[in-house]
């Protein structure tokens, strides 16, 4: 049981985090940024292998670097659809090549691509819950500013002069959440764990705060179900959780369709 | 008359100035309408007056604290579940009575629980105006406010904003393309570029007392009349 304790705690924390973070990513149309950070985590693993620094430290460095680059390009009105492919696939290509040719650790690639929830430690759980607490406090405090910035950047700047700092901190929180999600679901599916619950919750919610709460609820149900099935069937955890969340989304769509048909 | 905003020899732009040597003022209870072709720099001027962009040159003096903006229509995120009531609660209202006053006058009561993504353009503009008046501003900037409104609501809109300006001694700066604003409600017009469609109306208005035109050719340095 103790083998699974940290995994269960990690899934709990990540599910709760996916509510605010997944919702923010959908509202701000930042899923591509999330994918870019997910692909960049391979660089973090490489950095950790070379420098022997803690993995989370390497991830923070990579996430901050990406957020600074994003801020520079956004402030200079660059088209981010051109920037993200370069950052995303360029980083991943370089990292894969280095891992294969210089580091020569193919197992590391597999672990990063698919993830392994059973390898999370006490430190990973602690950092995740610190991130969760920070996110909840930040989003609660700047709730109005965050939502206002979705409608008009000028209006948000007029009322909140520090809107650039708020935007940067949100990007960092999103980046760190994606980096934490890579540990459980892997680089390929990290975004799925964060965004599918919010997509499911969006059509059932009337208010932003209810979408956040419902997303966390859907993530909890889907993640624990997926974890249980993966343990019973001996399947990789990340893909199983993703499929379970997808099943919940499809169920949600069917229920809504039937509900609307009955009302008519 | 006490001017809420006074501008002398102002240059505005991004890297290079796109408008030079602008001079105008807005007093209390006055409406200034800014006219110009697309891309001439109307929104850039507005952003500079709001302090969102640094001015390139010249003098700009704003003598009020409460400034509000009604920005151009923004695309509403379809993944964002939010009612009209939720949206208006993003703003800190002067008082609950003021909130009810504005909602009633803009006829928004029946739409308060409707998701904003199902609002029409015109209804969204009314909600947009409501948010601009949340703190009973002394100076209001309107960026193409009648976009999406039918003719009846365009008249109601301008009458509402004129009545607000008169009652609360507020100044209004409005970027508009429709001739209704100039023909009936504007006290001053800032022409940033030659627009033949508006010439006749402006000629009619110049015969009236206390109607001011600021003529500006953005290709050359101009002055004020």
Coordinates of C-alpha atoms in Angstrom, one line a residue:
Chain A
X1 CA 0.0 0.0 0.0
X2 CA 2.8 2.4 0.8
X3 CA 4.1 1.9 -2.7
X4 CA 0.8 3.5 -4.0
X5 CA 0.5 6.1 -1.2
X6 CA 2.5 8.8 -2.9
X7 CA 0.9 7.9 -6.3
X8 CA -2.5 8.3 -4.8
X9 CA -1.6 11.6 -3.1
X10 CA -0.1 12.9 -6.4
X11 CA -3.2 12.0 -8.4
X12 CA -5.3 13.8 -5.8
X13 CA -3.2 16.9 -6.0
X14 CA -3.0 16.9 -9.8
X15 CA -6.8 16.4 -10.2
X16 CA -7.5 19.3 -7.9
X17 CA -4.9 21.4 -9.8
X18 CA -6.5 20.5 -13.2
X19 CA -9.6 22.5 -12.3
X20 CA -8.2 26.0 -12.2
X21 CA -5.3 25.3 -14.5
X22 CA -7.2 23.4 -17.2
X23 CA -10.0 26.1 -17.2
X24 CA -7.4 28.9 -17.5
X25 CA -5.8 27.1 -20.4
X26 CA -9.0 26.7 -22.2
X27 CA -10.2 30.3 -21.6
X28 CA -6.9 31.8 -22.6
X29 CA -6.5 29.4 -25.5
X30 CA -3.1 28.3 -24.2
X31 CA -3.3 24.6 -24.9
X32 CA -0.5 25.0 -27.5
X33 CA 1.7 26.7 -24.9
X34 CA 1.0 23.8 -22.6
X35 CA 2.1 21.3 -25.3
X36 CA 5.2 23.4 -25.9
X37 CA 6.1 23.2 -22.2
X38 CA 5.3 19.5 -22.1
X39 CA 7.7 18.9 -25.0
X40 CA 10.3 21.0 -23.3
X41 CA 10.3 18.9 -20.2
X42 CA 12.6 16.4 -22.0
X43 CA 15.2 19.2 -21.9
X44 CA 14.6 19.3 -18.1
X45 CA 15.4 15.6 -17.8
X46 CA 18.5 16.1 -19.9
X47 CA 19.6 19.0 -17.7
X48 CA 19.0 16.9 -14.6
X49 CA 21.1 14.0 -16.1
X50 CA 24.0 16.4 -17.0
X51 CA 24.0 18.6 -13.9
X52 CA 22.6 16.2 -11.3
X53 CA 20.4 19.0 -10.0
X54 CA 17.0 18.0 -8.6
X55 CA 14.5 17.3 -11.4
X56 CA 12.0 19.8 -10.2
X57 CA 14.7 22.5 -10.2
X58 CA 15.5 21.7 -13.8
X59 CA 11.8 21.8 -14.7
X60 CA 11.4 25.2 -13.0
X61 CA 14.4 26.6 -15.0
X62 CA 12.9 25.3 -18.3
X63 CA 9.4 26.6 -17.5
X64 CA 10.7 30.0 -16.5
X65 CA 12.8 30.2 -19.7
X66 CA 9.7 29.3 -21.8
X67 CA 7.6 31.9 -20.0
X68 CA 10.2 34.6 -20.5
X69 CA 10.4 33.8 -24.2
X70 CA 6.6 33.9 -24.5
X71 CA 6.4 37.2 -22.7
X72 CA 9.0 38.7 -25.0
X73 CA 7.2 37.5 -28.1
X74 CA 3.8 38.6 -26.8
X75 CA 5.0 42.0 -25.9
X76 CA 6.4 42.5 -29.4
X77 CA 3.1 41.4 -31.0
X78 CA 4.7 38.3 -32.6
X79 CA 2.3 35.6 -34.0
X80 CA 2.5 32.9 -31.4
X81 CA 1.3 30.3 -33.8
X82 CA 4.6 30.7 -35.5
X83 CA 6.7 30.8 -32.3
X84 CA 5.2 27.7 -30.5
X85 CA 6.0 25.1 -33.2
X86 CA 9.6 26.3 -33.2
X87 CA 9.9 26.1 -29.4
X88 CA 7.9 22.9 -29.1
X89 CA 9.2 20.7 -31.8
X90 CA 12.6 22.3 -32.0
X91 CA 13.2 21.6 -28.3
X92 CA 11.8 18.1 -28.5
X93 CA 13.9 17.2 -31.6
X94 CA 17.1 18.5 -30.1
X95 CA 16.4 16.8 -26.8
X96 CA 15.6 13.4 -28.4
X97 CA 18.7 13.6 -30.5
X98 CA 20.9 14.4 -27.6
X99 CA 19.4 11.7 -25.4
X100 CA 19.9 9.1 -28.2
X101 CA 23.4 10.1 -29.3
X102 CA 25.2 11.7 -26.4
X103 CA 23.5 10.6 -23.2
X104 CA 22.4 7.2 -24.7
X105 CA 19.6 6.6 -22.3
X106 CA 16.6 5.3 -24.3
X107 CA 14.8 4.2 -21.1
X108 CA 14.7 7.9 -20.1
X109 CA 12.9 8.8 -23.3
X110 CA 10.3 6.1 -22.6
X111 CA 9.7 7.3 -19.1
X112 CA 9.4 10.9 -20.2
X113 CA 7.1 10.0 -23.1
X114 CA 4.7 7.8 -21.1
X115 CA 5.3 8.9 -17.5
X116 CA 5.4 6.7 -14.4
X117 CA 3.2 7.6 -11.5
X118 CA 4.8 4.9 -9.3
X119 CA 8.1 6.8 -9.4
X120 CA 6.8 10.0 -7.7
X121 CA 8.3 10.7 -4.3
X122 CA 7.4 12.6 -1.2
X123 CA 9.2 15.7 -2.6
X124 CA 7.2 15.6 -5.8
X125 CA 3.9 15.5 -3.8
X126 CA 5.1 18.3 -1.5
X127 CA 5.9 20.5 -4.5
X128 CA 2.7 19.7 -6.2
X129 CA 0.6 20.7 -3.1
X130 CA 2.6 23.9 -2.7
X131 CA 1.8 24.6 -6.4
X132 CA -1.8 23.8 -5.8
X133 CA -2.1 26.1 -2.8
X134 CA -0.3 28.9 -4.7
X135 CA -2.6 28.5 -7.7
X136 CA -5.7 28.6 -5.5
X137 CA -4.6 31.7 -3.7
X138 CA -3.5 33.5 -6.8
X139 CA -6.6 32.7 -8.9
X140 CA -8.9 33.6 -5.9
X141 CA -7.1 36.9 -5.3
X142 CA -6.9 38.0 -9.0
X143 CA -10.1 36.3 -10.1
X144 CA -11.7 39.5 -11.5
X145 CA -8.5 40.6 -13.3
X146 CA -8.0 37.2 -14.9
X147 CA -11.5 37.0 -16.2
X148 CA -11.5 40.7 -17.4
X149 CA -8.3 40.1 -19.4
X150 CA -10.2 37.5 -21.4
X151 CA -12.5 40.2 -22.8
X152 CA -10.3 43.2 -23.4
X153 CA -6.5 43.6 -22.8
X154 CA -7.0 47.4 -22.8
X155 CA -9.8 47.3 -20.2
X156 CA -7.8 45.0 -18.0
X157 CA -4.7 47.2 -18.3
X158 CA -6.8 50.3 -17.5
X159 CA -8.2 48.8 -14.3
X160 CA -5.2 46.7 -13.2
X161 CA -1.8 48.2 -14.0
X162 CA 0.0 45.1 -13.0
X163 CA -1.8 42.9 -15.6
X164 CA 1.5 42.0 -17.2
X165 CA 2.7 40.5 -14.0
X166 CA -0.5 38.7 -13.5
X167 CA -0.3 37.2 -17.0
X168 CA 3.3 36.2 -16.5
X169 CA 2.5 34.4 -13.2
X170 CA -0.4 32.6 -14.8
X171 CA 1.9 31.4 -17.5
X172 CA 4.4 30.2 -14.9
X173 CA 1.7 28.4 -13.0
X174 CA 0.4 26.7 -16.2
X175 CA 3.9 25.7 -17.2
X176 CA 4.7 24.2 -13.7
X177 CA 1.4 22.3 -13.7
X178 CA 2.2 20.8 -17.1
X179 CA 5.7 19.9 -15.9
X180 CA 4.2 18.1 -12.9
X181 CA 1.6 16.4 -15.0
X182 CA 4.4 15.0 -17.2
X183 CA 5.6 12.9 -14.3
X184 CA 2.4 11.0 -14.2
X185 CA 1.0 11.0 -17.7
X186 CA 4.2 11.6 -19.7
X187 CA 5.1 14.3 -22.2
X188 CA 2.6 13.0 -24.8
X189 CA -0.5 13.0 -22.6
X190 CA 0.3 15.6 -19.9
X191 CA -2.1 18.1 -21.4
X192 CA -4.9 15.5 -21.7
X193 CA -5.0 15.1 -17.9
X194 CA -5.3 18.9 -17.5
X195 CA -7.7 19.9 -20.2
X196 CA -10.1 17.0 -20.8
X197 CA -11.8 17.5 -17.4
X198 CA -12.3 21.2 -18.1
X199 CA -13.7 20.4 -21.6
X200 CA -16.2 18.0 -19.9
X201 CA -17.2 20.6 -17.3
X202 CA -17.6 23.5 -19.7
X203 CA -20.9 22.4 -21.1
X204 CA -22.4 21.7 -17.7
X205 CA -21.4 25.0 -16.0
X206 CA -23.1 28.3 -15.8
X207 CA -20.4 30.2 -14.0
X208 CA -16.6 30.3 -14.2
X209 CA -16.1 29.2 -10.6
X210 CA -18.5 26.2 -11.1
X211 CA -16.5 25.2 -14.2
X212 CA -13.3 25.2 -12.1
X213 CA -14.9 23.1 -9.3
X214 CA -16.6 20.6 -11.7
X215 CA -13.3 20.2 -13.7
X216 CA -11.6 19.1 -10.5
X217 CA -14.4 16.7 -9.7
X218 CA -14.3 15.1 -13.2
X219 CA -10.5 14.9 -13.0
X220 CA -10.7 13.2 -9.5
X221 CA -13.2 10.6 -10.8
X222 CA -11.4 9.9 -14.1
X223 CA -7.9 9.8 -12.6
X224 CA -8.7 7.5 -9.8
X225 CA -10.8 5.2 -12.0
X226 CA -7.9 5.2 -14.5
X227 CA -5.4 4.5 -11.8
X228 CA -7.4 1.6 -10.4
X229 CA -7.9 0.0 -13.9
X230 CA -4.2 0.4 -14.7
X231 CA -3.3 -1.4 -11.5
X232 CA -5.7 -4.2 -12.0
X233 CA -5.0 -4.7 -15.7
X234 CA -1.3 -3.9 -15.5
X235 CA -1.6 -1.1 -18.1
X236 CA 0.5 2.0 -18.2
X237 CA -1.1 4.5 -15.9
X238 CA -0.9 7.7 -18.0
X239 CA -2.7 6.4 -21.1
X240 CA -5.3 4.6 -18.9
X241 CA -6.2 7.7 -17.0
X242 CA -6.4 9.6 -20.3
X243 CA -8.7 7.0 -21.8
X244 CA -10.9 7.1 -18.7
X245 CA -11.2 10.9 -18.9
X246 CA -12.1 10.6 -22.6
X247 CA -14.8 8.0 -21.7
X248 CA -16.2 10.5 -19.1
X249 CA -16.2 13.2 -21.8
X250 CA -18.0 11.0 -24.3
X251 CA -20.5 10.0 -21.6
X252 CA -21.1 13.6 -20.8
X253 CA -21.8 14.5 -24.4
X254 CA -24.2 11.5 -24.7
X255 CA -26.1 12.5 -21.5
X256 CA -26.4 16.1 -22.7
X257 CA -27.7 14.9 -26.1
X258 CA -30.3 12.6 -24.5
X259 CA -31.3 15.3 -21.9
X260 CA -31.8 17.9 -24.7
X261 CA -33.8 15.4 -26.8
X262 CA -36.1 14.6 -23.8
X263 CA -36.7 18.3 -23.2
X264 CA -37.7 18.8 -26.8
Chain B
X1 CA -15.5 76.0 -18.8
X2 CA -13.4 73.5 -16.9
X3 CA -11.7 71.1 -19.4
X4 CA -11.4 67.5 -18.4
X5 CA -8.8 66.8 -21.0
X6 CA -6.5 69.2 -22.8
X7 CA -4.1 68.2 -25.6
X8 CA -1.5 70.5 -27.3
X9 CA 0.8 69.5 -30.1
X10 CA 0.4 65.8 -29.3
X11 CA 2.2 63.1 -31.4
X12 CA 0.9 59.6 -31.0
X13 CA 2.1 56.3 -32.5
X14 CA 4.1 53.1 -31.8
X15 CA 7.7 53.2 -33.0
X16 CA 7.1 56.2 -35.3
X17 CA 4.3 58.8 -34.8
X18 CA 1.3 58.2 -37.0
X19 CA -0.6 61.3 -35.9
X20 CA 1.2 64.6 -35.2
X21 CA 0.5 67.9 -33.6
X22 CA -3.0 67.2 -32.3
X23 CA -4.7 69.8 -30.3
X24 CA -8.1 69.6 -28.8
X25 CA -10.0 69.6 -25.5
X26 CA -13.1 68.1 -23.9
X27 CA -15.0 69.9 -21.2
X28 CA -17.6 68.7 -18.8
X29 CA -20.9 67.7 -20.4
X30 CA -19.3 67.7 -23.8
X31 CA -19.1 65.0 -26.4
X32 CA -16.1 64.9 -28.8
X33 CA -16.5 62.5 -31.7
X34 CA -13.4 61.3 -33.4
X35 CA -13.7 60.6 -37.1
X36 CA -11.2 59.0 -39.5
X37 CA -10.7 56.3 -42.0
X38 CA -9.8 52.8 -41.0
X39 CA -6.2 52.6 -39.8
X40 CA -5.7 56.4 -39.4
X41 CA -4.9 56.0 -35.7
X42 CA -8.2 56.6 -33.9
X43 CA -7.8 53.7 -31.4
X44 CA -4.1 54.6 -31.0
X45 CA -5.1 58.1 -30.0
X46 CA -7.6 56.7 -27.6
X47 CA -5.0 54.4 -26.0
X48 CA -2.6 57.3 -25.7
X49 CA -5.2 59.4 -23.9
X50 CA -5.9 56.6 -21.6
X51 CA -2.3 56.2 -20.7
X52 CA -2.0 52.7 -22.3
X53 CA 0.5 54.0 -24.8
X54 CA 3.2 56.5 -24.1
X55 CA 2.9 59.8 -26.0
X56 CA 5.6 60.7 -28.5
X57 CA 5.6 64.4 -28.0
X58 CA 3.4 67.3 -26.9
X59 CA 1.3 68.1 -23.8
X60 CA -1.6 66.1 -22.4
X61 CA -3.4 67.2 -19.3
X62 CA -6.2 65.1 -17.7
X63 CA -8.1 66.8 -14.9
X64 CA -10.2 63.9 -13.5
X65 CA -9.7 60.7 -11.6
X66 CA -12.5 58.4 -12.8
X67 CA -12.0 57.4 -16.4
X68 CA -13.8 54.6 -18.1
X69 CA -13.4 52.8 -21.4
X70 CA -16.0 51.0 -23.5
X71 CA -13.7 49.0 -25.8
X72 CA -14.4 47.6 -29.2
X73 CA -16.4 44.3 -29.3
X74 CA -14.2 41.4 -28.4
X75 CA -14.9 37.8 -29.4
X76 CA -16.5 36.0 -26.5
X77 CA -14.8 32.7 -25.5
X78 CA -17.2 29.8 -26.1
X79 CA -15.6 27.7 -23.4
X80 CA -16.2 30.4 -20.8
X81 CA -19.5 29.9 -18.9
X82 CA -20.6 33.3 -17.7
X83 CA -23.8 35.1 -17.3
X84 CA -24.4 38.8 -17.8
X85 CA -24.7 39.2 -14.0
X86 CA -21.3 37.4 -13.6
X87 CA -19.7 39.8 -16.1
X88 CA -21.0 42.9 -14.6
X89 CA -19.8 41.7 -11.2
X90 CA -16.3 41.8 -12.4
X91 CA -16.5 45.6 -12.0
X92 CA -16.7 47.4 -8.7
X93 CA -20.0 49.3 -8.8
X94 CA -20.4 52.7 -7.2
X95 CA -23.4 51.4 -5.2
X96 CA -26.2 48.8 -5.6
X97 CA -28.7 51.5 -6.4
X98 CA -26.5 52.8 -9.2
X99 CA -26.1 49.3 -10.5
X100 CA -29.9 48.9 -10.6
X101 CA -30.3 52.4 -12.2
X102 CA -27.9 51.5 -15.1
X103 CA -29.4 48.0 -15.6
X104 CA -32.9 49.4 -15.7
X105 CA -32.1 52.3 -18.1
X106 CA -30.2 50.0 -20.5
X107 CA -33.1 47.4 -20.3
X108 CA -30.9 44.6 -19.2
X109 CA -33.0 43.2 -16.4
X110 CA -34.4 40.3 -18.4
X111 CA -30.9 39.3 -19.7
X112 CA -29.1 39.1 -16.4
X113 CA -29.1 35.3 -16.2
X114 CA -28.4 34.7 -19.8
X115 CA -25.0 33.3 -20.8
X116 CA -22.9 36.0 -22.5
X117 CA -22.0 33.7 -25.4
X118 CA -25.7 33.7 -26.5
X119 CA -26.0 37.5 -26.5
X120 CA -26.3 39.3 -29.9
X121 CA -23.8 42.0 -30.8
X122 CA -26.2 44.7 -29.9
X123 CA -27.1 43.2 -26.5
X124 CA -23.4 42.8 -25.8
X125 CA -22.7 46.4 -26.6
X126 CA -25.4 47.4 -24.0
X127 CA -23.7 45.2 -21.4
X128 CA -20.4 46.7 -22.5
X129 CA -21.7 50.2 -21.9
X130 CA -23.1 49.2 -18.5
X131 CA -19.6 48.1 -17.3
X132 CA -18.2 51.4 -18.5
X133 CA -20.5 53.3 -16.2
X134 CA -19.9 51.1 -13.1
X135 CA -18.0 53.7 -11.2
X136 CA -19.9 56.8 -12.5
X137 CA -16.9 58.0 -14.4
X138 CA -16.1 61.7 -15.1
X139 CA -14.6 60.9 -18.5
X140 CA -15.8 58.1 -20.8
X141 CA -14.0 56.8 -23.9
X142 CA -16.2 54.9 -26.3
X143 CA -14.6 52.9 -29.2
X144 CA -17.2 52.4 -31.9
X145 CA -20.0 52.0 -29.4
X146 CA -22.9 51.5 -31.8
X147 CA -21.4 48.5 -33.6
X148 CA -24.1 45.9 -34.0
X149 CA -26.9 48.1 -32.7
X150 CA -30.0 48.7 -34.8
X151 CA -31.0 52.3 -35.6
X152 CA -33.6 52.5 -32.8
X153 CA -31.0 51.4 -30.2
X154 CA -28.3 53.7 -31.7
X155 CA -30.6 56.6 -31.0
X156 CA -31.4 55.3 -27.5
X157 CA -27.7 54.8 -26.9
X158 CA -26.6 58.3 -27.8
X159 CA -29.5 59.8 -26.0
X160 CA -28.6 57.8 -22.9
X161 CA -24.9 58.8 -23.0
X162 CA -25.7 62.4 -23.7
X163 CA -28.2 62.5 -20.8
X164 CA -25.5 60.9 -18.6
X165 CA -22.9 63.4 -19.6
X166 CA -25.3 66.3 -19.0
X167 CA -26.6 65.0 -15.6
X168 CA -23.3 64.0 -14.1
X169 CA -21.2 66.6 -15.9
X170 CA -19.1 64.0 -17.5
X171 CA -17.0 64.3 -20.7
X172 CA -17.4 61.8 -23.6
X173 CA -14.8 60.9 -26.3
X174 CA -16.4 58.7 -28.9
X175 CA -14.9 57.0 -31.9
X176 CA -17.7 56.7 -34.4
X177 CA -18.4 56.0 -38.0
X178 CA -22.1 56.8 -38.0
X179 CA -23.3 60.2 -39.0
X180 CA -26.0 60.1 -36.2
X181 CA -23.4 60.9 -33.6
X182 CA -22.1 64.0 -35.4
X183 CA -25.5 65.2 -36.7
X184 CA -27.3 65.3 -33.3
X185 CA -25.2 64.6 -30.3
X186 CA -21.6 65.8 -30.8
X187 CA -20.4 69.2 -29.5
X188 CA -17.0 68.8 -31.1
X189 CA -15.6 66.7 -33.9
X190 CA -12.0 65.7 -34.4
X191 CA -11.5 64.8 -38.1
X192 CA -8.3 62.8 -38.4
X193 CA -8.7 62.5 -42.1
X194 CA -10.8 63.8 -44.9
X195 CA -14.2 61.9 -45.1
X196 CA -16.5 63.1 -47.9
X197 CA -19.5 61.3 -46.4
X198 CA -19.4 63.5 -43.3
X199 CA -18.6 66.9 -45.0
X200 CA -22.2 67.9 -45.5
X201 CA -23.2 67.2 -42.0
X202 CA -20.2 69.0 -40.6
X203 CA -21.0 72.0 -42.8
X204 CA -24.5 72.0 -41.5
X205 CA -23.3 71.8 -37.9
X206 CA -20.7 74.6 -38.3
X207 CA -23.6 77.1 -38.7
X208 CA -24.6 76.2 -35.1
X209 CA -23.2 78.0 -32.1
X210 CA -20.6 76.4 -30.0
X211 CA -19.9 73.6 -32.4
X212 CA -16.2 73.0 -32.9
X213 CA -14.3 71.1 -35.6
X214 CA -10.7 70.1 -35.1
X215 CA -9.5 69.4 -38.7
X216 CA -6.4 67.3 -38.9
X217 CA -4.7 65.8 -42.0
X218 CA -2.6 62.9 -40.8
X219 CA -0.3 63.2 -43.8
X220 CA 1.0 66.6 -42.7
X221 CA 1.3 68.6 -39.6
X222 CA -2.0 70.4 -39.0
X223 CA -3.4 72.8 -36.4
X224 CA -6.7 73.4 -34.7
X225 CA -9.4 75.8 -35.7

